[in-house]
């Protein structure tokens, strides 16, 4: 797999994470030993999507671009309770 080879090369050069926009790259990044950051393509827009991302081993997320600031605040409160 060419992408997996590239990701492993990045890991060897000191990269620690990959910004992933779809599920196939999430798995490849994990196989390469990189932390996974969810990009907007994964459409993290509600608590269920956030929980799924966490279950997949995703360490951080970029929430969906269509969310308003108020929706982002609500999601933050649901996730972190602060």
PDB file of N, CA, C and O in Angstrom:
ATOM      1  N   UNK A   1       0.850  -1.183   0.000  1.00  0.00           N
ATOM      2  CA  UNK A   1       0.000   0.000   0.000  1.00  0.00           C
ATOM      3  C   UNK A   1       0.896   1.247   0.000  1.00  0.00           C
ATOM      4  O   UNK A   1       1.667   1.475   0.910  1.00  0.00           O
ATOM      5  N   UNK A   2       0.773   2.064  -0.987  1.00  0.00           N
ATOM      6  CA  UNK A   2       1.612   3.245  -1.132  1.00  0.00           C
ATOM      7  C   UNK A   2       1.393   4.249  -0.008  1.00  0.00           C
ATOM      8  O   UNK A   2       2.350   4.797   0.532  1.00  0.00           O
ATOM      9  N   UNK A   3       0.145   4.493   0.357  1.00  0.00           N
ATOM     10  CA  UNK A   3      -0.126   5.459   1.423  1.00  0.00           C
ATOM     11  C   UNK A   3       0.446   4.964   2.750  1.00  0.00           C
ATOM     12  O   UNK A   3       1.049   5.741   3.493  1.00  0.00           O
ATOM     13  N   UNK A   4       0.292   3.689   3.043  1.00  0.00           N
ATOM     14  CA  UNK A   4       0.852   3.145   4.278  1.00  0.00           C
ATOM     15  C   UNK A   4       2.370   3.304   4.293  1.00  0.00           C
ATOM     16  O   UNK A   4       2.945   3.683   5.313  1.00  0.00           O
ATOM     17  N   UNK A   5       3.014   3.048   3.176  1.00  0.00           N
ATOM     18  CA  UNK A   5       4.466   3.221   3.073  1.00  0.00           C
ATOM     19  C   UNK A   5       4.858   4.665   3.351  1.00  0.00           C
ATOM     20  O   UNK A   5       5.809   4.939   4.091  1.00  0.00           O
ATOM     21  N   UNK A   6       4.112   5.610   2.784  1.00  0.00           N
ATOM     22  CA  UNK A   6       4.389   7.029   3.018  1.00  0.00           C
ATOM     23  C   UNK A   6       4.179   7.402   4.480  1.00  0.00           C
ATOM     24  O   UNK A   6       4.976   8.142   5.066  1.00  0.00           O
ATOM     25  N   UNK A   7       3.104   6.913   5.063  1.00  0.00           N
ATOM     26  CA  UNK A   7       2.832   7.226   6.468  1.00  0.00           C
ATOM     27  C   UNK A   7       3.923   6.673   7.374  1.00  0.00           C
ATOM     28  O   UNK A   7       4.354   7.336   8.321  1.00  0.00           O
ATOM     29  N   UNK A   8       4.388   5.468   7.091  1.00  0.00           N
ATOM     30  CA  UNK A   8       5.489   4.892   7.877  1.00  0.00           C
ATOM     31  C   UNK A   8       6.758   5.724   7.729  1.00  0.00           C
ATOM     32  O   UNK A   8       7.502   5.919   8.690  1.00  0.00           O
ATOM     33  N   UNK A   9       7.000   6.234   6.525  1.00  0.00           N
ATOM     34  CA  UNK A   9       8.177   7.081   6.301  1.00  0.00           C
ATOM     35  C   UNK A   9       8.064   8.372   7.096  1.00  0.00           C
ATOM     36  O   UNK A   9       9.043   8.846   7.680  1.00  0.00           O
ATOM     37  N   UNK A  10       6.866   8.951   7.136  1.00  0.00           N
ATOM     38  CA  UNK A  10       6.660  10.154   7.946  1.00  0.00           C
ATOM     39  C   UNK A  10       6.912   9.857   9.417  1.00  0.00           C
ATOM     40  O   UNK A  10       7.528  10.644  10.128  1.00  0.00           O
ATOM     41  N   UNK A  11       6.444   8.715   9.876  1.00  0.00           N
ATOM     42  CA  UNK A  11       6.661   8.311  11.271  1.00  0.00           C
ATOM     43  C   UNK A  11       8.158   8.222  11.562  1.00  0.00           C
ATOM     44  O   UNK A  11       8.628   8.708  12.596  1.00  0.00           O
ATOM     45  N   UNK A  12       8.915   7.637  10.657  1.00  0.00           N
ATOM     46  CA  UNK A  12      10.361   7.516  10.839  1.00  0.00           C
ATOM     47  C   UNK A  12      11.059   8.875  10.849  1.00  0.00           C
ATOM     48  O   UNK A  12      12.110   9.035  11.459  1.00  0.00           O
ATOM     49  N   UNK A  13      10.466   9.860  10.195  1.00  0.00           N
ATOM     50  CA  UNK A  13      11.048  11.209  10.154  1.00  0.00           C
ATOM     51  C   UNK A  13      10.632  12.055  11.350  1.00  0.00           C
ATOM     52  O   UNK A  13      10.991  13.214  11.450  1.00  0.00           O
ATOM     53  N   UNK A  14       9.839  11.469  12.251  1.00  0.00           N
ATOM     54  CA  UNK A  14       9.486  12.179  13.472  1.00  0.00           C
ATOM     55  C   UNK A  14       8.064  12.689  13.556  1.00  0.00           C
ATOM     56  O   UNK A  14       7.682  13.290  14.560  1.00  0.00           O
ATOM     57  N   UNK A  15       7.268  12.461  12.522  1.00  0.00           N
ATOM     58  CA  UNK A  15       5.862  12.857  12.611  1.00  0.00           C
ATOM     59  C   UNK A  15       5.173  12.003  13.673  1.00  0.00           C
ATOM     60  O   UNK A  15       5.498  10.825  13.839  1.00  0.00           O
ATOM     61  N   UNK A  16       4.230  12.589  14.382  1.00  0.00           N
ATOM     62  CA  UNK A  16       3.572  11.865  15.464  1.00  0.00           C
ATOM     63  C   UNK A  16       2.083  11.639  15.224  1.00  0.00           C
ATOM     64  O   UNK A  16       1.460  10.834  15.908  1.00  0.00           O
ATOM     65  N   UNK A  17       1.500  12.352  14.255  1.00  0.00           N
ATOM     66  CA  UNK A  17       0.063  12.236  14.028  1.00  0.00           C
ATOM     67  C   UNK A  17      -0.267  12.460  12.558  1.00  0.00           C
ATOM     68  O   UNK A  17       0.515  13.054  11.816  1.00  0.00           O
ATOM     69  N   UNK A  18      -1.442  11.973  12.179  1.00  0.00           N
ATOM     70  CA  UNK A  18      -1.954  12.178  10.826  1.00  0.00           C
ATOM     71  C   UNK A  18      -3.353  12.772  10.919  1.00  0.00           C
ATOM     72  O   UNK A  18      -4.167  12.329  11.729  1.00  0.00           O
ATOM     73  N   UNK A  19      -3.613  13.772  10.106  1.00  0.00           N
ATOM     74  CA  UNK A  19      -4.926  14.393  10.023  1.00  0.00           C
ATOM     75  C   UNK A  19      -5.711  13.629   8.965  1.00  0.00           C
ATOM     76  O   UNK A  19      -5.376  13.674   7.784  1.00  0.00           O
ATOM     77  N   UNK A  20      -6.736  12.894   9.397  1.00  0.00           N
ATOM     78  CA  UNK A  20      -7.445  11.964   8.513  1.00  0.00           C
ATOM     79  C   UNK A  20      -8.847  12.456   8.192  1.00  0.00           C
ATOM     80  O   UNK A  20      -9.597  12.834   9.088  1.00  0.00           O
ATOM     81  N   UNK A  21      -9.208  12.386   6.916  1.00  0.00           N
ATOM     82  CA  UNK A  21     -10.508  12.858   6.477  1.00  0.00           C
ATOM     83  C   UNK A  21     -11.470  11.761   6.080  1.00  0.00           C
ATOM     84  O   UNK A  21     -12.601  12.034   5.694  1.00  0.00           O
ATOM     85  N   UNK A  22     -11.044  10.498   6.180  1.00  0.00           N
ATOM     86  CA  UNK A  22     -11.957   9.382   5.917  1.00  0.00           C
ATOM     87  C   UNK A  22     -11.524   8.163   6.723  1.00  0.00           C
ATOM     88  O   UNK A  22     -10.407   8.117   7.244  1.00  0.00           O
ATOM     89  N   UNK A  23     -12.406   7.183   6.815  1.00  0.00           N
ATOM     90  CA  UNK A  23     -12.144   6.029   7.680  1.00  0.00           C
ATOM     91  C   UNK A  23     -10.968   5.177   7.212  1.00  0.00           C
ATOM     92  O   UNK A  23     -10.254   4.614   8.034  1.00  0.00           O
ATOM     93  N   UNK A  24     -10.746   5.079   5.916  1.00  0.00           N
ATOM     94  CA  UNK A  24      -9.636   4.243   5.456  1.00  0.00           C
ATOM     95  C   UNK A  24      -8.295   4.830   5.891  1.00  0.00           C
ATOM     96  O   UNK A  24      -7.381   4.080   6.256  1.00  0.00           O
ATOM     97  N   UNK A  25      -8.159   6.151   5.890  1.00  0.00           N
ATOM     98  CA  UNK A  25      -6.899   6.740   6.328  1.00  0.00           C
ATOM     99  C   UNK A  25      -6.718   6.637   7.836  1.00  0.00           C
ATOM    100  O   UNK A  25      -5.588   6.594   8.319  1.00  0.00           O
ATOM    101  N   UNK A  26      -7.821   6.574   8.580  1.00  0.00           N
ATOM    102  CA  UNK A  26      -7.733   6.369  10.025  1.00  0.00           C
ATOM    103  C   UNK A  26      -7.025   5.045  10.295  1.00  0.00           C
ATOM    104  O   UNK A  26      -6.069   4.979  11.077  1.00  0.00           O
ATOM    105  N   UNK A  27      -7.460   3.998   9.647  1.00  0.00           N
ATOM    106  CA  UNK A  27      -6.867   2.682   9.871  1.00  0.00           C
ATOM    107  C   UNK A  27      -5.417   2.626   9.403  1.00  0.00           C
ATOM    108  O   UNK A  27      -4.564   2.044  10.065  1.00  0.00           O
ATOM    109  N   UNK A  28      -5.127   3.246   8.275  1.00  0.00           N
ATOM    110  CA  UNK A  28      -3.746   3.242   7.776  1.00  0.00           C
ATOM    111  C   UNK A  28      -2.819   4.018   8.705  1.00  0.00           C
ATOM    112  O   UNK A  28      -1.686   3.583   8.968  1.00  0.00           O
ATOM    113  N   UNK A  29      -3.282   5.144   9.214  1.00  0.00           N
ATOM    114  CA  UNK A  29      -2.458   5.926  10.136  1.00  0.00           C
ATOM    115  C   UNK A  29      -2.160   5.125  11.401  1.00  0.00           C
ATOM    116  O   UNK A  29      -1.034   5.139  11.907  1.00  0.00           O
ATOM    117  N   UNK A  30      -3.166   4.425  11.901  1.00  0.00           N
ATOM    118  CA  UNK A  30      -2.950   3.594  13.089  1.00  0.00           C
ATOM    119  C   UNK A  30      -1.947   2.481  12.795  1.00  0.00           C
ATOM    120  O   UNK A  30      -1.058   2.212  13.607  1.00  0.00           O
ATOM    121  N   UNK A  31      -2.049   1.858  11.631  1.00  0.00           N
ATOM    122  CA  UNK A  31      -1.100   0.804  11.251  1.00  0.00           C
ATOM    123  C   UNK A  31       0.327   1.342  11.162  1.00  0.00           C
ATOM    124  O   UNK A  31       1.278   0.626  11.429  1.00  0.00           O
ATOM    125  N   UNK A  32       0.448   2.613  10.782  1.00  0.00           N
ATOM    126  CA  UNK A  32       1.772   3.229  10.670  1.00  0.00           C
ATOM    127  C   UNK A  32       2.317   3.682  12.019  1.00  0.00           C
ATOM    128  O   UNK A  32       3.454   4.125  12.119  1.00  0.00           O
ATOM    129  N   UNK A  33       1.493   3.574  13.062  1.00  0.00           N
ATOM    130  CA  UNK A  33       1.946   3.957  14.391  1.00  0.00           C
ATOM    131  C   UNK A  33       1.768   5.431  14.710  1.00  0.00           C
ATOM    132  O   UNK A  33       2.383   5.947  15.640  1.00  0.00           O
ATOM    133  N   UNK A  34       0.933   6.106  13.949  1.00  0.00           N
ATOM    134  CA  UNK A  34       0.685   7.527  14.163  1.00  0.00           C
ATOM    135  C   UNK A  34      -0.588   7.746  14.975  1.00  0.00           C
ATOM    136  O   UNK A  34      -1.534   6.965  14.869  1.00  0.00           O
ATOM    137  N   UNK A  35      -0.606   8.804  15.754  1.00  0.00           N
ATOM    138  CA  UNK A  35      -1.849   9.218  16.395  1.00  0.00           C
ATOM    139  C   UNK A  35      -2.768   9.720  15.291  1.00  0.00           C
ATOM    140  O   UNK A  35      -2.315  10.207  14.255  1.00  0.00           O
ATOM    141  N   UNK A  36      -4.066   9.597  15.521  1.00  0.00           N
ATOM    142  CA  UNK A  36      -5.034   9.983  14.502  1.00  0.00           C
ATOM    143  C   UNK A  36      -5.813  11.206  14.960  1.00  0.00           C
ATOM    144  O   UNK A  36      -6.365  11.239  16.060  1.00  0.00           O
ATOM    145  N   UNK A  37      -5.842  12.192  14.069  1.00  0.00           N
ATOM    146  CA  UNK A  37      -6.636  13.406  14.286  1.00  0.00           C
ATOM    147  C   UNK A  37      -7.716  13.420  13.211  1.00  0.00           C
ATOM    148  O   UNK A  37      -7.416  13.261  12.031  1.00  0.00           O
ATOM    149  N   UNK A  38      -8.970  13.593  13.624  1.00  0.00           N
ATOM    150  CA  UNK A  38     -10.081  13.587  12.668  1.00  0.00           C
ATOM    151  C   UNK A  38     -10.232  14.950  12.023  1.00  0.00           C
ATOM    152  O   UNK A  38     -10.327  15.963  12.701  1.00  0.00           O
ATOM    153  N   UNK A  39     -10.257  14.970  10.689  1.00  0.00           N
ATOM    154  CA  UNK A  39     -10.470  16.197   9.938  1.00  0.00           C
ATOM    155  C   UNK A  39     -11.972  16.359   9.654  1.00  0.00           C
ATOM    156  O   UNK A  39     -12.775  15.477   9.971  1.00  0.00           O
ATOM    157  N   UNK A  40     -12.333  17.440   9.022  1.00  0.00           N
ATOM    158  CA  UNK A  40     -13.749  17.738   8.776  1.00  0.00           C
ATOM    159  C   UNK A  40     -14.445  16.686   7.923  1.00  0.00           C
ATOM    160  O   UNK A  40     -15.654  16.537   8.003  1.00  0.00           O
ATOM    161  N   UNK A  41     -13.703  15.944   7.114  1.00  0.00           N
ATOM    162  CA  UNK A  41     -14.305  14.902   6.280  1.00  0.00           C
ATOM    163  C   UNK A  41     -14.986  13.803   7.072  1.00  0.00           C
ATOM    164  O   UNK A  41     -15.874  13.122   6.557  1.00  0.00           O
ATOM    165  N   UNK A  42     -14.596  13.626   8.324  1.00  0.00           N
ATOM    166  CA  UNK A  42     -15.239  12.610   9.161  1.00  0.00           C
ATOM    167  C   UNK A  42     -16.532  13.111   9.793  1.00  0.00           C
ATOM    168  O   UNK A  42     -17.235  12.359  10.461  1.00  0.00           O
ATOM    169  N   UNK A  43     -16.850  14.384   9.570  1.00  0.00           N
ATOM    170  CA  UNK A  43     -18.138  14.955   9.946  1.00  0.00           C
ATOM    171  C   UNK A  43     -18.484  14.768  11.423  1.00  0.00           C
ATOM    172  O   UNK A  43     -19.549  14.279  11.782  1.00  0.00           O
ATOM    173  N   UNK A  44     -17.593  15.176  12.288  1.00  0.00           N
ATOM    174  CA  UNK A  44     -17.852  15.110  13.721  1.00  0.00           C
ATOM    175  C   UNK A  44     -18.743  16.303  14.077  1.00  0.00           C
ATOM    176  O   UNK A  44     -18.285  17.427  14.202  1.00  0.00           O
ATOM    177  N   UNK A  45     -20.044  16.017  14.199  1.00  0.00           N
ATOM    178  CA  UNK A  45     -21.005  17.101  14.382  1.00  0.00           C
ATOM    179  C   UNK A  45     -21.966  16.876  15.545  1.00  0.00           C
ATOM    180  O   UNK A  45     -22.827  17.707  15.803  1.00  0.00           O
ATOM    181  N   UNK A  46     -21.818  15.756  16.240  1.00  0.00           N
ATOM    182  CA  UNK A  46     -22.696  15.489  17.384  1.00  0.00           C
ATOM    183  C   UNK A  46     -21.991  14.530  18.342  1.00  0.00           C
ATOM    184  O   UNK A  46     -20.926  14.000  18.036  1.00  0.00           O
ATOM    185  N   UNK A  47     -22.602  14.308  19.483  1.00  0.00           N
ATOM    186  CA  UNK A  47     -21.978  13.499  20.522  1.00  0.00           C
ATOM    187  C   UNK A  47     -21.759  12.054  20.068  1.00  0.00           C
ATOM    188  O   UNK A  47     -20.750  11.439  20.404  1.00  0.00           O
ATOM    189  N   UNK A  48     -22.668  11.502  19.283  1.00  0.00           N
ATOM    190  CA  UNK A  48     -22.508  10.119  18.822  1.00  0.00           C
ATOM    191  C   UNK A  48     -21.309   9.997  17.886  1.00  0.00           C
ATOM    192  O   UNK A  48     -20.549   9.031  17.976  1.00  0.00           O
ATOM    193  N   UNK A  49     -21.134  10.963  17.012  1.00  0.00           N
ATOM    194  CA  UNK A  49     -19.970  10.940  16.121  1.00  0.00           C
ATOM    195  C   UNK A  49     -18.685  11.066  16.928  1.00  0.00           C
ATOM    196  O   UNK A  49     -17.684  10.406  16.642  1.00  0.00           O
ATOM    197  N   UNK A  50     -18.709  11.904  17.959  1.00  0.00           N
ATOM    198  CA  UNK A  50     -17.535  12.074  18.811  1.00  0.00           C
ATOM    199  C   UNK A  50     -17.209  10.769  19.540  1.00  0.00           C
ATOM    200  O   UNK A  50     -16.049  10.354  19.598  1.00  0.00           O
ATOM    201  N   UNK A  51     -18.231  10.103  20.069  1.00  0.00           N
ATOM    202  CA  UNK A  51     -18.018   8.834  20.769  1.00  0.00           C
ATOM    203  C   UNK A  51     -17.457   7.777  19.816  1.00  0.00           C
ATOM    204  O   UNK A  51     -16.584   6.989  20.188  1.00  0.00           O
ATOM    205  N   UNK A  52     -17.963   7.753  18.590  1.00  0.00           N
ATOM    206  CA  UNK A  52     -17.464   6.800  17.601  1.00  0.00           C
ATOM    207  C   UNK A  52     -16.007   7.081  17.281  1.00  0.00           C
ATOM    208  O   UNK A  52     -15.186   6.157  17.192  1.00  0.00           O
ATOM    209  N   UNK A  53     -15.667   8.352  17.123  1.00  0.00           N
ATOM    210  CA  UNK A  53     -14.276   8.726  16.859  1.00  0.00           C
ATOM    211  C   UNK A  53     -13.382   8.260  18.000  1.00  0.00           C
ATOM    212  O   UNK A  53     -12.305   7.697  17.771  1.00  0.00           O
ATOM    213  N   UNK A  54     -13.829   8.472  19.208  1.00  0.00           N
ATOM    214  CA  UNK A  54     -13.047   8.036  20.369  1.00  0.00           C
ATOM    215  C   UNK A  54     -12.876   6.518  20.366  1.00  0.00           C
ATOM    216  O   UNK A  54     -11.776   6.009  20.620  1.00  0.00           O
ATOM    217  N   UNK A  55     -13.952   5.790  20.060  1.00  0.00           N
ATOM    218  CA  UNK A  55     -13.893   4.324  20.020  1.00  0.00           C
ATOM    219  C   UNK A  55     -12.933   3.838  18.932  1.00  0.00           C
ATOM    220  O   UNK A  55     -12.336   2.768  19.069  1.00  0.00           O
ATOM    221  N   UNK A  56     -12.764   4.614  17.874  1.00  0.00           N
ATOM    222  CA  UNK A  56     -11.844   4.259  16.794  1.00  0.00           C
ATOM    223  C   UNK A  56     -10.397   4.602  17.129  1.00  0.00           C
ATOM    224  O   UNK A  56      -9.496   4.355  16.337  1.00  0.00           O
ATOM    225  N   UNK A  57     -10.180   5.212  18.291  1.00  0.00           N
ATOM    226  CA  UNK A  57      -8.827   5.546  18.704  1.00  0.00           C
ATOM    227  C   UNK A  57      -8.362   6.906  18.218  1.00  0.00           C
ATOM    228  O   UNK A  57      -7.166   7.194  18.208  1.00  0.00           O
ATOM    229  N   UNK A  58      -9.299   7.751  17.816  1.00  0.00           N
ATOM    230  CA  UNK A  58      -8.944   9.087  17.339  1.00  0.00           C
ATOM    231  C   UNK A  58      -8.658   9.970  18.541  1.00  0.00           C
ATOM    232  O   UNK A  58      -9.444  10.049  19.475  1.00  0.00           O
ATOM    233  N   UNK A  59      -7.506  10.652  18.497  1.00  0.00           N
ATOM    234  CA  UNK A  59      -7.050  11.409  19.662  1.00  0.00           C
ATOM    235  C   UNK A  59      -7.552  12.849  19.702  1.00  0.00           C
ATOM    236  O   UNK A  59      -7.598  13.452  20.767  1.00  0.00           O
ATOM    237  N   UNK A  60      -7.893  13.413  18.552  1.00  0.00           N
ATOM    238  CA  UNK A  60      -8.444  14.769  18.530  1.00  0.00           C
ATOM    239  C   UNK A  60      -9.287  14.933  17.273  1.00  0.00           C
ATOM    240  O   UNK A  60      -9.140  14.174  16.318  1.00  0.00           O
ATOM    241  N   UNK A  61     -10.170  15.908  17.300  1.00  0.00           N
ATOM    242  CA  UNK A  61     -11.073  16.101  16.169  1.00  0.00           C
ATOM    243  C   UNK A  61     -11.135  17.566  15.755  1.00  0.00           C
ATOM    244  O   UNK A  61     -10.958  18.462  16.574  1.00  0.00           O
ATOM    245  N   UNK A  62     -11.375  17.760  14.469  1.00  0.00           N
ATOM    246  CA  UNK A  62     -11.770  19.057  13.936  1.00  0.00           C
ATOM    247  C   UNK A  62     -13.260  18.886  13.650  1.00  0.00           C
ATOM    248  O   UNK A  62     -13.642  18.037  12.846  1.00  0.00           O
ATOM    249  N   UNK A  63     -14.088  19.646  14.349  1.00  0.00           N
ATOM    250  CA  UNK A  63     -15.527  19.470  14.176  1.00  0.00           C
ATOM    251  C   UNK A  63     -15.957  19.934  12.792  1.00  0.00           C
ATOM    252  O   UNK A  63     -15.261  20.703  12.123  1.00  0.00           O
ATOM    253  N   UNK A  64     -17.124  19.502  12.383  1.00  0.00           N
ATOM    254  CA  UNK A  64     -17.656  19.845  11.068  1.00  0.00           C
ATOM    255  C   UNK A  64     -17.778  21.346  10.886  1.00  0.00           C
ATOM    256  O   UNK A  64     -18.187  22.069  11.798  1.00  0.00           O
ATOM    257  N   UNK A  65     -17.422  21.792   9.704  1.00  0.00           N
ATOM    258  CA  UNK A  65     -17.387  23.227   9.408  1.00  0.00           C
ATOM    259  C   UNK A  65     -18.756  23.893   9.462  1.00  0.00           C
ATOM    260  O   UNK A  65     -18.849  25.094   9.694  1.00  0.00           O
ATOM    261  N   UNK A  66     -19.817  23.138   9.271  1.00  0.00           N
ATOM    262  CA  UNK A  66     -21.148  23.749   9.259  1.00  0.00           C
ATOM    263  C   UNK A  66     -21.697  24.048  10.657  1.00  0.00           C
ATOM    264  O   UNK A  66     -22.727  24.695  10.793  1.00  0.00           O
ATOM    265  N   UNK A  67     -21.000  23.595  11.694  1.00  0.00           N
ATOM    266  CA  UNK A  67     -21.478  23.870  13.048  1.00  0.00           C
ATOM    267  C   UNK A  67     -21.311  25.344  13.397  1.00  0.00           C
ATOM    268  O   UNK A  67     -20.319  25.972  13.058  1.00  0.00           O
ATOM    269  N   UNK A  68     -22.307  25.860  14.105  1.00  0.00           N
ATOM    270  CA  UNK A  68     -22.195  27.229  14.613  1.00  0.00           C
ATOM    271  C   UNK A  68     -21.367  27.214  15.888  1.00  0.00           C
ATOM    272  O   UNK A  68     -21.146  26.158  16.492  1.00  0.00           O
ATOM    273  N   UNK A  69     -20.943  28.383  16.310  1.00  0.00           N
ATOM    274  CA  UNK A  69     -20.184  28.473  17.552  1.00  0.00           C
ATOM    275  C   UNK A  69     -21.009  27.951  18.723  1.00  0.00           C
ATOM    276  O   UNK A  69     -20.491  27.238  19.587  1.00  0.00           O
ATOM    277  N   UNK A  70     -22.288  28.243  18.737  1.00  0.00           N
ATOM    278  CA  UNK A  70     -23.170  27.750  19.803  1.00  0.00           C
ATOM    279  C   UNK A  70     -23.250  26.229  19.794  1.00  0.00           C
ATOM    280  O   UNK A  70     -23.214  25.586  20.850  1.00  0.00           O
ATOM    281  N   UNK A  71     -23.333  25.619  18.620  1.00  0.00           N
ATOM    282  CA  UNK A  71     -23.378  24.155  18.521  1.00  0.00           C
ATOM    283  C   UNK A  71     -22.053  23.543  18.976  1.00  0.00           C
ATOM    284  O   UNK A  71     -22.050  22.496  19.636  1.00  0.00           O
ATOM    285  N   UNK A  72     -20.958  24.193  18.666  1.00  0.00           N
ATOM    286  CA  UNK A  72     -19.641  23.710  19.106  1.00  0.00           C
ATOM    287  C   UNK A  72     -19.547  23.782  20.627  1.00  0.00           C
ATOM    288  O   UNK A  72     -19.066  22.849  21.268  1.00  0.00           O
ATOM    289  N   UNK A  73     -20.013  24.859  21.213  1.00  0.00           N
ATOM    290  CA  UNK A  73     -20.012  24.993  22.677  1.00  0.00           C
ATOM    291  C   UNK A  73     -20.848  23.896  23.317  1.00  0.00           C
ATOM    292  O   UNK A  73     -20.439  23.285  24.309  1.00  0.00           O
ATOM    293  N   UNK A  74     -22.028  23.631  22.749  1.00  0.00           N
ATOM    294  CA  UNK A  74     -22.898  22.584  23.283  1.00  0.00           C
ATOM    295  C   UNK A  74     -22.225  21.218  23.202  1.00  0.00           C
ATOM    296  O   UNK A  74     -22.272  20.435  24.156  1.00  0.00           O
ATOM    297  N   UNK A  75     -21.594  20.932  22.077  1.00  0.00           N
ATOM    298  CA  UNK A  75     -20.896  19.663  21.899  1.00  0.00           C
ATOM    299  C   UNK A  75     -19.760  19.539  22.913  1.00  0.00           C
ATOM    300  O   UNK A  75     -19.571  18.508  23.543  1.00  0.00           O
ATOM    301  N   UNK A  76     -19.007  20.628  23.084  1.00  0.00           N
ATOM    302  CA  UNK A  76     -17.922  20.640  24.071  1.00  0.00           C
ATOM    303  C   UNK A  76     -18.446  20.305  25.468  1.00  0.00           C
ATOM    304  O   UNK A  76     -17.869  19.493  26.188  1.00  0.00           O
ATOM    305  N   UNK A  77     -19.559  20.928  25.835  1.00  0.00           N
ATOM    306  CA  UNK A  77     -20.136  20.692  27.173  1.00  0.00           C
ATOM    307  C   UNK A  77     -20.601  19.237  27.308  1.00  0.00           C
ATOM    308  O   UNK A  77     -20.453  18.632  28.364  1.00  0.00           O
ATOM    309  N   UNK A  78     -21.174  18.681  26.239  1.00  0.00           N
ATOM    310  CA  UNK A  78     -21.615  17.283  26.282  1.00  0.00           C
ATOM    311  C   UNK A  78     -20.429  16.345  26.456  1.00  0.00           C
ATOM    312  O   UNK A  78     -20.508  15.354  27.177  1.00  0.00           O
ATOM    313  N   UNK A  79     -19.335  16.661  25.796  1.00  0.00           N
ATOM    314  CA  UNK A  79     -18.164  15.785  25.818  1.00  0.00           C
ATOM    315  C   UNK A  79     -17.375  15.937  27.117  1.00  0.00           C
ATOM    316  O   UNK A  79     -17.022  14.964  27.767  1.00  0.00           O
ATOM    317  N   UNK A  80     -17.119  17.190  27.505  1.00  0.00           N
ATOM    318  CA  UNK A  80     -16.225  17.442  28.632  1.00  0.00           C
ATOM    319  C   UNK A  80     -16.938  17.880  29.905  1.00  0.00           C
ATOM    320  O   UNK A  80     -16.326  17.913  30.971  1.00  0.00           O
ATOM    321  N   UNK A  81     -18.190  18.263  29.804  1.00  0.00           N
ATOM    322  CA  UNK A  81     -18.967  18.636  30.984  1.00  0.00           C
ATOM    323  C   UNK A  81     -18.448  19.844  31.721  1.00  0.00           C
ATOM    324  O   UNK A  81     -18.624  19.976  32.920  1.00  0.00           O
ATOM    325  N   UNK A  82     -17.784  20.756  31.035  1.00  0.00           N
ATOM    326  CA  UNK A  82     -17.227  21.948  31.693  1.00  0.00           C
ATOM    327  C   UNK A  82     -17.963  23.182  31.256  1.00  0.00           C
ATOM    328  O   UNK A  82     -18.474  23.296  30.220  1.00  0.00           O
TER     329      UNK A  82
END
